[in-house]
Short mmCIF file of C-alpha atoms and ligand atoms in Angstrom, two decimals:
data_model
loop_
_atom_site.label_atom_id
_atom_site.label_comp_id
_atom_site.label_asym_id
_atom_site.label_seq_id
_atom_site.Cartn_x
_atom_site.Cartn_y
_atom_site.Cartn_z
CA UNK S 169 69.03 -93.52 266.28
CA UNK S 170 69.02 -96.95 268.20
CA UNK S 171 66.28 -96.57 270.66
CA UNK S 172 66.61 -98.17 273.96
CA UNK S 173 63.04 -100.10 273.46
CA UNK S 174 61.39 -101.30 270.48
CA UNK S 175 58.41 -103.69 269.78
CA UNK S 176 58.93 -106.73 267.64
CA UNK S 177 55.94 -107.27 265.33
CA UNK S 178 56.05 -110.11 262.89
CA UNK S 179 53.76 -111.34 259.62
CA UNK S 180 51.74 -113.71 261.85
CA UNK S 181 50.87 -110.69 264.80
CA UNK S 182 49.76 -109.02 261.74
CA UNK S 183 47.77 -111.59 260.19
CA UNK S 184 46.33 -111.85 263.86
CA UNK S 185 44.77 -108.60 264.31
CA UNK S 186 43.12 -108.98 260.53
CA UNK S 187 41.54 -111.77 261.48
CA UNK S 188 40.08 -109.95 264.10
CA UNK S 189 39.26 -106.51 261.90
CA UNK S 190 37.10 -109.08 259.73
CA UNK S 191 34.92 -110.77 262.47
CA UNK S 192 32.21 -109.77 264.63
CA UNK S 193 34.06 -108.36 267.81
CA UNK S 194 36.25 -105.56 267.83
CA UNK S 195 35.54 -105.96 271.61
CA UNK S 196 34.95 -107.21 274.74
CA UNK S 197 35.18 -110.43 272.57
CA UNK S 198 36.19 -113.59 272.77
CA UNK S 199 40.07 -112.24 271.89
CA UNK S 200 39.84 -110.90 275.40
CA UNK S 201 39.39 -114.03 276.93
CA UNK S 202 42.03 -115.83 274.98
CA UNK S 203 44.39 -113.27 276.00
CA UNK S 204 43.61 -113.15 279.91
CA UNK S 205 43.81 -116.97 279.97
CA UNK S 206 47.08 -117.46 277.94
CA UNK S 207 48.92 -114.87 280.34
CA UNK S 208 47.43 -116.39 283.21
CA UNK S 209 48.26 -119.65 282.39
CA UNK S 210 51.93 -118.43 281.10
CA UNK S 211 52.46 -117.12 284.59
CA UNK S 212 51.11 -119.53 286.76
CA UNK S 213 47.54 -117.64 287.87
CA UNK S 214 44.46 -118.68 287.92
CA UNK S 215 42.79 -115.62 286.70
CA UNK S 216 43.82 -112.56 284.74
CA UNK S 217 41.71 -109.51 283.71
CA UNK S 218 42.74 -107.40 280.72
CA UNK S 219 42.68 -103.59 280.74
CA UNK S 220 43.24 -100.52 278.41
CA UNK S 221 47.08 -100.17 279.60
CA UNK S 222 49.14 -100.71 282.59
CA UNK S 223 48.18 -97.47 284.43
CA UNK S 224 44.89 -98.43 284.65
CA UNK S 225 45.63 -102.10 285.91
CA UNK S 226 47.28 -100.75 288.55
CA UNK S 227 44.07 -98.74 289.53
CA UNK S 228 41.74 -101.55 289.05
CA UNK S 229 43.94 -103.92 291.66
CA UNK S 230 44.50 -101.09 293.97
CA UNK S 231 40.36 -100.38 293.86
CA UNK S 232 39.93 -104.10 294.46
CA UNK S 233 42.39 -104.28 297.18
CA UNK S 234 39.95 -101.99 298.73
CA UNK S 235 42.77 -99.27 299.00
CA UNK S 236 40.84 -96.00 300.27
CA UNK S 237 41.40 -92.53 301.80
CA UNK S 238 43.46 -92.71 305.32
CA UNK S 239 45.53 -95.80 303.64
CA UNK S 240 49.57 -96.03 303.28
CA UNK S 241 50.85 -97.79 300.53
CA UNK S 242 54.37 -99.04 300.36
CA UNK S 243 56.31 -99.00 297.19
CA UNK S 244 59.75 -97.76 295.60
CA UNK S 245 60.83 -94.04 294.01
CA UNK S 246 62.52 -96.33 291.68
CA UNK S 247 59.52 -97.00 289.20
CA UNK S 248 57.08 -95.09 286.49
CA UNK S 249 55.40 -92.53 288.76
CA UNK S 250 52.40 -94.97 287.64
CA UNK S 251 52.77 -96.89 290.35
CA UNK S 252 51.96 -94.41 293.37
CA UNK S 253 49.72 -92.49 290.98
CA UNK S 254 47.73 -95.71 291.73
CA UNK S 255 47.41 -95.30 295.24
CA UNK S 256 46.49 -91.38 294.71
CA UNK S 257 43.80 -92.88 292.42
CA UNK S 258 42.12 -94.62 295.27
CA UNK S 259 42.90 -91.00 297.89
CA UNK S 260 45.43 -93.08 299.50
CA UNK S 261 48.88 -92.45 300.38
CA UNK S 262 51.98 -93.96 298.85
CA UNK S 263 55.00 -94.18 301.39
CA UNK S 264 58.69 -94.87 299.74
CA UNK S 265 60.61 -97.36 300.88
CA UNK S 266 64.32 -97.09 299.83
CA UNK S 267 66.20 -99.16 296.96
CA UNK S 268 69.07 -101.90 297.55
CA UNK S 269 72.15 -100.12 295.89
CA UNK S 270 73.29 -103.46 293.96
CA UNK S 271 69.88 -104.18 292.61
CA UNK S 272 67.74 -100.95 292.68
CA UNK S 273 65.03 -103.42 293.82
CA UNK S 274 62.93 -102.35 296.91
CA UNK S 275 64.65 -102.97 300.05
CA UNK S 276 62.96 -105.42 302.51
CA UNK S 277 64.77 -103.56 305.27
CA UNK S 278 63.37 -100.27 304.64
CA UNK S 279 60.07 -101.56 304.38
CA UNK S 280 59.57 -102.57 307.63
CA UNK S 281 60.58 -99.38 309.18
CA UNK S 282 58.17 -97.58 306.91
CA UNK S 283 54.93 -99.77 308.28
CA UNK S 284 52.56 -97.99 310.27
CA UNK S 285 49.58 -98.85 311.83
CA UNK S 286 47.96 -97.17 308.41
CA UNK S 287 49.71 -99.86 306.12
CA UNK S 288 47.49 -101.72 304.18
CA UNK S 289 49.52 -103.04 301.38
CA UNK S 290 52.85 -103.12 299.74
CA UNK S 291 53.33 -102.47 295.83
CA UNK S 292 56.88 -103.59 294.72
CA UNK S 293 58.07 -103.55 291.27
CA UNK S 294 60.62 -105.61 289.75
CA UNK S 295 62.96 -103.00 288.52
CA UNK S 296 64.07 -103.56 284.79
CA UNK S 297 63.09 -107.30 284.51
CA UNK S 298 64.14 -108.67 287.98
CA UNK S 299 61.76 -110.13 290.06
CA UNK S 300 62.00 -108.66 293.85
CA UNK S 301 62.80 -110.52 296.95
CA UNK S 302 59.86 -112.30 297.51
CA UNK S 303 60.81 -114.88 300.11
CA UNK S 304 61.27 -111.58 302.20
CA UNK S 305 58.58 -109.37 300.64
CA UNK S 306 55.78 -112.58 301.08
CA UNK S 307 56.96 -112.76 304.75
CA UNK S 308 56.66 -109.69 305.48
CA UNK S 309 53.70 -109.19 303.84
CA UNK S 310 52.53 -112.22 306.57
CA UNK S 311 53.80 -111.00 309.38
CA UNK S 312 51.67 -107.48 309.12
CA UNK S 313 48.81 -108.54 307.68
CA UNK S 314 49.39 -106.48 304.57
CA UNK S 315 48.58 -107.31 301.14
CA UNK S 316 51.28 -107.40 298.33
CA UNK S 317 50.06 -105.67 294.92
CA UNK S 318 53.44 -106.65 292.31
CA UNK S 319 54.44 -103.86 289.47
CA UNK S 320 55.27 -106.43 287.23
CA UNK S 321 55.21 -104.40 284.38
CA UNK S 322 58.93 -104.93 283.44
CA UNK S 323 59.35 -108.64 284.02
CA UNK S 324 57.25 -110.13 281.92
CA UNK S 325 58.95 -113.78 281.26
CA UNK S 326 61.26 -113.85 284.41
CA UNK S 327 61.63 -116.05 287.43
CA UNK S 328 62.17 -115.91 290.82
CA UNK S 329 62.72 -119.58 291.86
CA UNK S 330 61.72 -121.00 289.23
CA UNK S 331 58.54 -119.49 289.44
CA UNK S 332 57.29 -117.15 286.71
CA UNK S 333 57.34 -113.58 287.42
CA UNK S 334 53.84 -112.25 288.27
CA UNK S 335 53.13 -115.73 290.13
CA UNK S 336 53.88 -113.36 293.50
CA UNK S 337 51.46 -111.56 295.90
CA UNK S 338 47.86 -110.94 296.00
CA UNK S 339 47.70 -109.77 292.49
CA UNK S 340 50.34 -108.51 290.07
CA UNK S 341 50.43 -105.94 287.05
CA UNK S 342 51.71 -106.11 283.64
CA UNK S 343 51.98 -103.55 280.64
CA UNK S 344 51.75 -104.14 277.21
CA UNK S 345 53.31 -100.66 275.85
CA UNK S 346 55.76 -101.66 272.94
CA UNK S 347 58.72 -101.05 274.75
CA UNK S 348 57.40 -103.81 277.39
CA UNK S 349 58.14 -107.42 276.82
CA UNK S 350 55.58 -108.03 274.55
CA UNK S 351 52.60 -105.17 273.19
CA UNK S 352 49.28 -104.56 272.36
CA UNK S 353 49.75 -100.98 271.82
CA UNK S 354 48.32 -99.97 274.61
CA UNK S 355 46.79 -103.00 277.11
CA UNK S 356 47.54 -103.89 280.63
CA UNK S 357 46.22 -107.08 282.65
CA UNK S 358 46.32 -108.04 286.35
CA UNK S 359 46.74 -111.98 287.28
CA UNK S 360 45.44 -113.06 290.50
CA UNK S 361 44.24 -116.39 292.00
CA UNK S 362 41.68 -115.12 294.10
CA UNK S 363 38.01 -115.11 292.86
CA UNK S 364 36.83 -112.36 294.51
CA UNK S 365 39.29 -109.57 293.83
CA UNK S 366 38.91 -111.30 290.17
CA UNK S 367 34.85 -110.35 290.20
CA UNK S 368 35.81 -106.75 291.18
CA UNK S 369 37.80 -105.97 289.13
CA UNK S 370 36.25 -107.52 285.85
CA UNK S 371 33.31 -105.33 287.25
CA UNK S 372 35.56 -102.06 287.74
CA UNK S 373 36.67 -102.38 284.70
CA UNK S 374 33.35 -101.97 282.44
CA UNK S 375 31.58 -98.83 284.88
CA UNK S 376 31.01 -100.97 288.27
CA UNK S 377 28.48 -103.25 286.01
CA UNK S 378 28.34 -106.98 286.69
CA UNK S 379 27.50 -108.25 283.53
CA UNK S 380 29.45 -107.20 279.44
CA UNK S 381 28.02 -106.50 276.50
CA UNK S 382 28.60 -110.23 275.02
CA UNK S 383 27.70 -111.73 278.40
CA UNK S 384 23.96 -110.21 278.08
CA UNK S 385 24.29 -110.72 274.10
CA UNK S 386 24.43 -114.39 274.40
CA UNK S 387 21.76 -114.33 277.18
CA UNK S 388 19.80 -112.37 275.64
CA UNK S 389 18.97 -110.49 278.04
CA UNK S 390 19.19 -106.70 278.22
CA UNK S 391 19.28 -105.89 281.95
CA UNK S 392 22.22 -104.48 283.87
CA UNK S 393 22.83 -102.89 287.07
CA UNK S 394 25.79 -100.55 287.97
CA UNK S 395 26.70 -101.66 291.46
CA UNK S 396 29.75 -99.51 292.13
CA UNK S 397 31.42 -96.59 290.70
CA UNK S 398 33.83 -98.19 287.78
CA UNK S 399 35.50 -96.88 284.85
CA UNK S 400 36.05 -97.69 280.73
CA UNK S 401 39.04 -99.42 280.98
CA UNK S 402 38.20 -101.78 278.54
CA UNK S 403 41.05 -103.28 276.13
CA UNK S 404 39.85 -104.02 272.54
CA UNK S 405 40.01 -107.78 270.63
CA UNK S 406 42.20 -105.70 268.20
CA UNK S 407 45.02 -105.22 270.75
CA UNK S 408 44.12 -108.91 272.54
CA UNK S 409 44.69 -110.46 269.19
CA UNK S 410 48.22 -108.95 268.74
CA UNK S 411 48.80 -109.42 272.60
CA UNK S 412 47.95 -113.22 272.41
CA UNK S 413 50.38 -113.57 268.95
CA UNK S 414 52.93 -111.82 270.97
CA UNK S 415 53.04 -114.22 274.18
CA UNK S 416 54.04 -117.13 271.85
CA UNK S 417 57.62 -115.83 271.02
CA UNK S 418 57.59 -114.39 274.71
CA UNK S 419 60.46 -116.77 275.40
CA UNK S 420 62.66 -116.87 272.42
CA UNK S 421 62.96 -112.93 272.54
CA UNK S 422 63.76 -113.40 276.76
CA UNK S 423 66.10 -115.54 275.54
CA UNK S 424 67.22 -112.64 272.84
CA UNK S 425 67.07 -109.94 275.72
CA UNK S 426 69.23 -111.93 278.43
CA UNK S 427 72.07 -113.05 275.29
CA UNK S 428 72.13 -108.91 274.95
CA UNK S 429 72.66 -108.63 278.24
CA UNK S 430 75.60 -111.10 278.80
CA UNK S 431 77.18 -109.72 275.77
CA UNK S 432 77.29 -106.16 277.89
CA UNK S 433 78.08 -107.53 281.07
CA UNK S 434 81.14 -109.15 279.32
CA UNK S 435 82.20 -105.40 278.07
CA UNK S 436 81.62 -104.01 281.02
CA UNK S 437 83.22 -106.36 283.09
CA UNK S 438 86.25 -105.52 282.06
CA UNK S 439 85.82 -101.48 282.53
CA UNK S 440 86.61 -99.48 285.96
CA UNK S 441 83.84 -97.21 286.27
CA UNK S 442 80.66 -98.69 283.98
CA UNK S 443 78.88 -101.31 286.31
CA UNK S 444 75.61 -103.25 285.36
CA UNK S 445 72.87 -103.95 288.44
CA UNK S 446 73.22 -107.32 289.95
CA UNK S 447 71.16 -109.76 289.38
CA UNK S 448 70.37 -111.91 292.38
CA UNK S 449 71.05 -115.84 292.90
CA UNK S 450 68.04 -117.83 291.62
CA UNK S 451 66.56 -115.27 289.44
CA UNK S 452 66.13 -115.53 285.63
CA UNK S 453 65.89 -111.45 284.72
CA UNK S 454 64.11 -110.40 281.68
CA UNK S 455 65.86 -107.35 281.25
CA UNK S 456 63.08 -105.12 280.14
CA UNK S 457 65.95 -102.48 280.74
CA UNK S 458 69.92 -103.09 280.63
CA UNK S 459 71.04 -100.14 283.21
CA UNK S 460 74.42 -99.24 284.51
CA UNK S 461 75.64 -96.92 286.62
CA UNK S 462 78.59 -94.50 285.58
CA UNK S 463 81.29 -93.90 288.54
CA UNK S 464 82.04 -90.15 287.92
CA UNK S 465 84.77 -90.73 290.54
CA UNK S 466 86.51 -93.52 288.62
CA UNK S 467 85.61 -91.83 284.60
CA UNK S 468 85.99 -88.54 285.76
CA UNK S 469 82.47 -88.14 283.60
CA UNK S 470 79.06 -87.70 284.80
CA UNK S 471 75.90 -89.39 283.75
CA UNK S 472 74.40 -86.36 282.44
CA UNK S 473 77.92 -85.66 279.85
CA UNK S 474 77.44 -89.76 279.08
CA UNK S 475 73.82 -88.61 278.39
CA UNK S 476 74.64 -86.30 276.02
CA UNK S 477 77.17 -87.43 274.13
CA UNK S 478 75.36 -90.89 273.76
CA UNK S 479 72.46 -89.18 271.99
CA UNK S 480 74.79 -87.38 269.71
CA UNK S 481 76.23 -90.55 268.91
CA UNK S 482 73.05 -91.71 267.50
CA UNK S 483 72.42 -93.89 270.79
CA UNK S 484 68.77 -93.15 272.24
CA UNK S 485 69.96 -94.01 275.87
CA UNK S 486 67.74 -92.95 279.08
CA UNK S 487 67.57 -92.83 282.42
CA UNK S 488 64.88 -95.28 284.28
CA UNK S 489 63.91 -93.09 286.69
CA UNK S 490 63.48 -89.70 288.40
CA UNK S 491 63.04 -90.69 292.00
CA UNK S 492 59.19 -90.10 292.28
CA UNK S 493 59.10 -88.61 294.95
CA UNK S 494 61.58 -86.04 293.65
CA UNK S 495 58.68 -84.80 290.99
CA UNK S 496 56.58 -81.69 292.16
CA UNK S 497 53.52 -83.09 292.71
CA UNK S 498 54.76 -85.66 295.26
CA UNK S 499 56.78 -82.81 296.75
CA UNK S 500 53.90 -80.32 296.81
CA UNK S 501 50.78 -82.94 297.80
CA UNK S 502 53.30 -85.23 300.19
CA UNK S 503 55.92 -82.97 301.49
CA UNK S 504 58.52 -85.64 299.76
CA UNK S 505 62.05 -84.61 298.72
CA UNK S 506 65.65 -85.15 298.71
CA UNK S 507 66.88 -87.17 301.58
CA UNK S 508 63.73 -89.83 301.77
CA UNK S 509 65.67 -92.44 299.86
CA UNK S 510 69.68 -91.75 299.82
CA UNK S 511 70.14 -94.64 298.15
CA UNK S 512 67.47 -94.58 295.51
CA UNK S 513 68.69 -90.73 295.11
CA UNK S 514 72.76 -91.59 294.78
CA UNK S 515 71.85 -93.79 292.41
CA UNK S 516 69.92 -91.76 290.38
CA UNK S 517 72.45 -89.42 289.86
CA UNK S 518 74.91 -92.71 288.13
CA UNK S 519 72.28 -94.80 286.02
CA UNK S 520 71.82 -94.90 281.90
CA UNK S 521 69.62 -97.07 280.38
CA UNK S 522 71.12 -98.68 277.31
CA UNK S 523 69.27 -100.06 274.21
CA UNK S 524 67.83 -103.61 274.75
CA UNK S 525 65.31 -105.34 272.50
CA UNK S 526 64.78 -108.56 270.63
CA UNK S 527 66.14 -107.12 266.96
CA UNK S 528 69.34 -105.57 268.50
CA UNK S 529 71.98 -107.14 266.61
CA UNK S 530 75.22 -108.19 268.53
CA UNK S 531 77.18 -105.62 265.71
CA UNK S 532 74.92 -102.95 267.39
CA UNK S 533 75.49 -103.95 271.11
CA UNK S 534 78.96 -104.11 270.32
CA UNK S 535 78.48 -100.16 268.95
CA UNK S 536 76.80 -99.16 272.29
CA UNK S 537 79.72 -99.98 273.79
CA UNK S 538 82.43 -98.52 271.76
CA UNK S 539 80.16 -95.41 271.94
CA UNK S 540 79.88 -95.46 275.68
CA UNK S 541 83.18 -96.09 276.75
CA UNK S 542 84.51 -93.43 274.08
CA UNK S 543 81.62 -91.07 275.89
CA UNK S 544 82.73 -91.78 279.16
CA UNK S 545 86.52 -91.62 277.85
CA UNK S 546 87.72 -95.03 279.57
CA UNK S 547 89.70 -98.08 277.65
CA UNK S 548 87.68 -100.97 277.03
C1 PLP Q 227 55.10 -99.30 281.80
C2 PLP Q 227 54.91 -99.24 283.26
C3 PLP Q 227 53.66 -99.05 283.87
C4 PLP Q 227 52.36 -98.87 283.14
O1 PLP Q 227 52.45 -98.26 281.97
P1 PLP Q 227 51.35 -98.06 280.86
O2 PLP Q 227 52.08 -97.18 279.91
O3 PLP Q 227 50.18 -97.40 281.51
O4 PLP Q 227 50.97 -99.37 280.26
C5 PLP Q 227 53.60 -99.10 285.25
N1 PLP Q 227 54.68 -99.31 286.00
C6 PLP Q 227 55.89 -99.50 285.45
C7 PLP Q 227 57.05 -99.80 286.34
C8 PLP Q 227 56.04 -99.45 284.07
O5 PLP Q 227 57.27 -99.60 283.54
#
């Protein structure tokens, strides 16, 4: 089976976290550090705190943004249900905004008639690699006095502008799962250039302390105080180590990921019925996902038959995502359901996520097509 995501670990990552089996910290080392200040620096931040996966950096930012109880969050059905988990975390509420139906990417639009006077922030994620609209999403963001939390977990490595993803709004969130743009495993890390949410969330972190282990090690002190109510989501030197190997061939597998990408759009180009997302003017993607959307009008086949017969084929295609706010929680804790989001909902009903990684070879690209326009039963 060809899986739609796969890590890419080489000799050196491995050597990496051996060096780091044989030393003194397994964590809350000096790995950690490495690792927030390479991605940082890689994305244009001043400060970056690493956590035990991307879930929980989306808690710790949403905590720090001081998102509480009687709050509305903005953010997309398009995404991980992580993301508005995030705001339930903090016994806020996340409000859906609806999708742009080229790009799947939040739409600015729909935003603004979703503020209320309860708004306090907006979390958009950059759907399969693509960095949002910022120029519209920062000036908005202005405009109502809201802050802008980024679910950068898929665009690791793209730019907006020339500007790295992440480099956007108040803070932003990445994941390190292995299907993500680089891995630690597990491991997530939020990049911000603001010292204070920085503080609070380093603290959040390790319990709602102020001070680590290695910080009162080399001190030698053994005092501590608890000042708020944190968590454990501490990442281990083990995962930094592999983490910080990673980031180095970051851009040669972007590189990889967006040559994949071209070779589909060229297949695809030519075929009535199989369209790939735009990707806007400006913007380098880094395809974290390769979706398209199947026209059952124009194939006279469905997504769910494409589905199917893809997996049969030996093809481990997906589908990135159920609306959130079709799940049953949302609908029994929020009331949310079919007809919030037509757009994000028509398009759910067309998209397939198709295998995209650094070791996909073009022979194998070249497969996924054959395969999916035999599925679909158009002429490439
Ligand atoms: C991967 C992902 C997350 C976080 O995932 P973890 O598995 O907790 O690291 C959050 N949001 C989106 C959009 C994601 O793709």
């Amino acid at each position: 089976m060809i899986p739609y995501g796969r890590q890419t670990i080489e000799d050196d990552d491995i050597e990496a976290v051996t060096r780091v089996l044989r030393g003194d910290w397994l964590t809350t080392g000096p790995m950690v550090d490495e690792f927030e200040a390479a991605v940082s620096s890689f994305v244009g931040r001043k400060y970056g705190v690493a956590v035990a996966n991307g879930t929980a950096a989306l808690h710790v930012a949403m905590h720090a943004a001081g998102i509480g109880p009687g709050d509305e969050v903005i953010t997309t059905p398009i995404t991980f249900a992580a993301t508005s988990n995030s705001v339930l975390y903090c016994g806020a509420t996340p409000v859906f905004a609806d999708v742009c139906a080229d790009t799947l990417l939040i739409d600015p639009d729909s935003i603004e008639k979703k503020i209320t006077p309860r708004t306090k922030a907006i979390a958009p994620v950059d759907y399969a690699g693509q960095p949002c609209d910022f120029d519209r999403l920062e000036a908005i963001a202005k405009k109502h006095g809201l802050l802008l939390i980024v679910d950068a977990c898929h665009s690791l490595g793209g730019h907006y502008k020339a500007k790295p993803a992440g480099g956007f709004g108040d803070m932003a969130v990445f994941s390190f799962h292995p299907v993500k743009q680089i891995t630690t495993g597990e491991g997530g890390l939020i990049v911000t250039d603001d010292e204070a949410l920085y503080k609070k969330m380093r603290s959040f972190r390790n319990h709602g302390i102020t001070t680590d282990h290695r910080q009162r090690a080399q001190q030698g002190a053994w005092f501590y105080e608890m000042v708020e109510l944190g968590y454990n989501y501490r990442i281990t030197d083990i995962q930094c180590a592999l983490g910080f190997s990673q980031l180095k061939k970051l851009p040669r597998w972007i590189e990889r990921r967006q040559e994949i990408a071209a070779r589909y759009d060229a297949a695809f180009s030519a075929i009535d019925g199989i369209d790939g997302l735009s990707c806007q003017a400006g913007v380098s993607h880094a395809y974290h996902l390769y979706v398209v959307r199947i026209d059952r009008e124009k194939t006279g086949c469905d997504r769910q038959a494409a589905f199917m017969r893809m997996r049969e084929a030996g093809i481990g295609v997906n589908v990135h995502y159920v609306p959130v706010h079709y799940h049953p929680y949302y609908r029994q804790t929020l009331g949310t359901g079919a007809g919030d989001c037509p757009v994000a909902e028509a398009a759910y009903e067309e998209i397939l996520s198709l295998p995209i990684y650094p070791g996909l070879t073009d022979e194998q690209v070249d497969e996924v097509v054959r395969a999916l326009t035999c599925a679909v039963g158009v002429n490439a």
